[in-house]
Amino acid sequence: MEKLVCIVIDDEPIGREVIETFVRDIPFLRLSASFGDPVEALSYLQDNRVDIVFSDIQMPKINGMELLRSLLHPPLVIFITAHRDFALDSFEAGVTDYLIKPVRFDRFLKAVNRAKDRISSQEAIPLQPSIDKIFVKSEGKLIKILLSEILYVESQGDYLKIVISSAAYMTQLTLKSMDEILNQPNFFRVQRSFILNLEAIRSINASTVELINGKSISIALNKKEELFALLGIK
């Protein structure tokens, strides 16, 4: 197994540093980022692969439970907190473990090994067949959208705008989760805020694509070569 990618979230610098040290002392973990601001951590989680999150619960702006519940496909979460009050809610929300500060290294390692075992068992499960439709909650209703109808998906803050030829829907999903759903050859994340259907491209002008509905979307510099390869452009 390759190293498990981890992030640490804690608004208290000392608590954050302790967990960072623990992570670095475990050979199969790799610390990719550490955050004192949970909102910055949420943004990072939407755009980056993370296997395990070590997070405090009581933090400003958004607490650990709210952060966990805001993710459609959250990584494994290990809460590390000075408070016992949230333990039941945490386990009901599916967290891997719940550690009380101050955390001993042996107890931390036990939690990490539990997470490692979960990830190993998940990797052994065969991939599910590709889906051809999704249901999204928009304006109080569940809307069925055929993936083939999607022209593009745009991130707008805490919401996603899903555009089809005849309508557009706003829903509370992350672009990262939508990227996983649209993991099919005809969809491509052309820049930080947009996923587009390659079949919906009408033309390309320099570093901009124009879709069949007239929408123009800029191509990120580091995505242009890959996009052209997918389209067979030399």
mmCIF file of N, CA and C in Angstrom, residues 8 46-47 63-64 89 114 118 138 144 164 169 172 174 190 196 198 205 209-210:
data_model
loop_
_atom_site.group_PDB
_atom_site.id
_atom_site.type_symbol
_atom_site.label_atom_id
_atom_site.label_comp_id
_atom_site.label_asym_id
_atom_site.label_seq_id
_atom_site.Cartn_x
_atom_site.Cartn_y
_atom_site.Cartn_z
ATOM 1 N N VAL A 8 -4.170 17.678 9.005
ATOM 2 C CA VAL A 8 -4.477 17.974 10.404
ATOM 3 C C VAL A 8 -5.249 19.286 10.454
ATOM 4 N N GLN A 46 -11.908 19.752 -0.962
ATOM 5 C CA GLN A 46 -12.708 19.722 -2.181
ATOM 6 C C GLN A 46 -11.859 19.526 -3.426
ATOM 7 N N ASP A 47 -10.568 19.810 -3.321
ATOM 8 C CA ASP A 47 -9.717 19.793 -4.510
ATOM 9 C C ASP A 47 -8.551 18.811 -4.442
ATOM 10 N N ASN A 63 -17.404 23.865 12.907
ATOM 11 C CA ASN A 63 -16.799 22.863 13.787
ATOM 12 C C ASN A 63 -16.547 21.563 13.027
ATOM 13 N N GLY A 64 -15.861 20.634 13.680
ATOM 14 C CA GLY A 64 -15.475 19.402 13.017
ATOM 15 C C GLY A 64 -16.647 18.579 12.528
ATOM 16 N N ASP A 89 -22.383 11.292 18.863
ATOM 17 C CA ASP A 89 -22.722 11.864 17.558
ATOM 18 C C ASP A 89 -21.643 11.566 16.529
ATOM 19 N N ARG A 114 -6.470 1.332 12.760
ATOM 20 C CA ARG A 114 -7.886 1.057 12.474
ATOM 21 C C ARG A 114 -8.278 1.692 11.140
ATOM 22 N N ARG A 118 -9.434 -0.143 7.531
ATOM 23 C CA ARG A 118 -10.654 0.229 6.794
ATOM 24 C C ARG A 118 -10.342 0.520 5.340
ATOM 25 N N SER A 138 -32.453 20.148 -5.382
ATOM 26 C CA SER A 138 -32.443 21.542 -5.838
ATOM 27 C C SER A 138 -33.817 22.137 -5.621
ATOM 28 N N LYS A 144 -33.853 14.321 -11.221
ATOM 29 C CA LYS A 144 -33.079 13.306 -11.943
ATOM 30 C C LYS A 144 -32.387 13.966 -13.137
ATOM 31 N N ILE A 164 -27.694 21.734 -17.929
ATOM 32 C CA ILE A 164 -28.051 20.861 -19.044
ATOM 33 C C ILE A 164 -28.601 21.747 -20.153
ATOM 34 N N TYR A 169 -29.399 23.824 -12.503
ATOM 35 C CA TYR A 169 -29.801 23.503 -11.144
ATOM 36 C C TYR A 169 -28.687 23.847 -10.172
ATOM 37 N N GLN A 172 -26.232 21.648 -3.263
ATOM 38 C CA GLN A 172 -25.145 21.679 -2.283
ATOM 39 C C GLN A 172 -24.298 20.412 -2.406
ATOM 40 N N THR A 174 -20.034 19.273 -3.509
ATOM 41 C CA THR A 174 -18.704 19.806 -3.755
ATOM 42 C C THR A 174 -18.263 19.416 -5.163
ATOM 43 N N VAL A 190 -11.683 21.111 -16.561
ATOM 44 C CA VAL A 190 -10.881 21.970 -17.421
ATOM 45 C C VAL A 190 -10.157 23.074 -16.649
ATOM 46 N N LEU A 196 -16.480 19.914 -17.605
ATOM 47 C CA LEU A 196 -17.323 20.025 -18.799
ATOM 48 C C LEU A 196 -17.440 18.684 -19.508
ATOM 49 N N LEU A 198 -17.091 16.798 -22.775
ATOM 50 C CA LEU A 198 -16.324 16.994 -24.013
ATOM 51 C C LEU A 198 -17.232 16.978 -25.238
ATOM 52 N N ASN A 205 -10.797 28.291 -28.934
ATOM 53 C CA ASN A 205 -10.094 29.478 -29.411
ATOM 54 C C ASN A 205 -9.002 29.821 -28.406
ATOM 55 N N VAL A 209 -12.694 27.375 -24.390
ATOM 56 C CA VAL A 209 -13.612 26.488 -25.110
ATOM 57 C C VAL A 209 -14.979 27.142 -25.150
ATOM 58 N N GLU A 210 -15.670 26.961 -26.285
ATOM 59 C CA GLU A 210 -17.055 27.419 -26.397
ATOM 60 C C GLU A 210 -17.938 26.187 -26.505
#
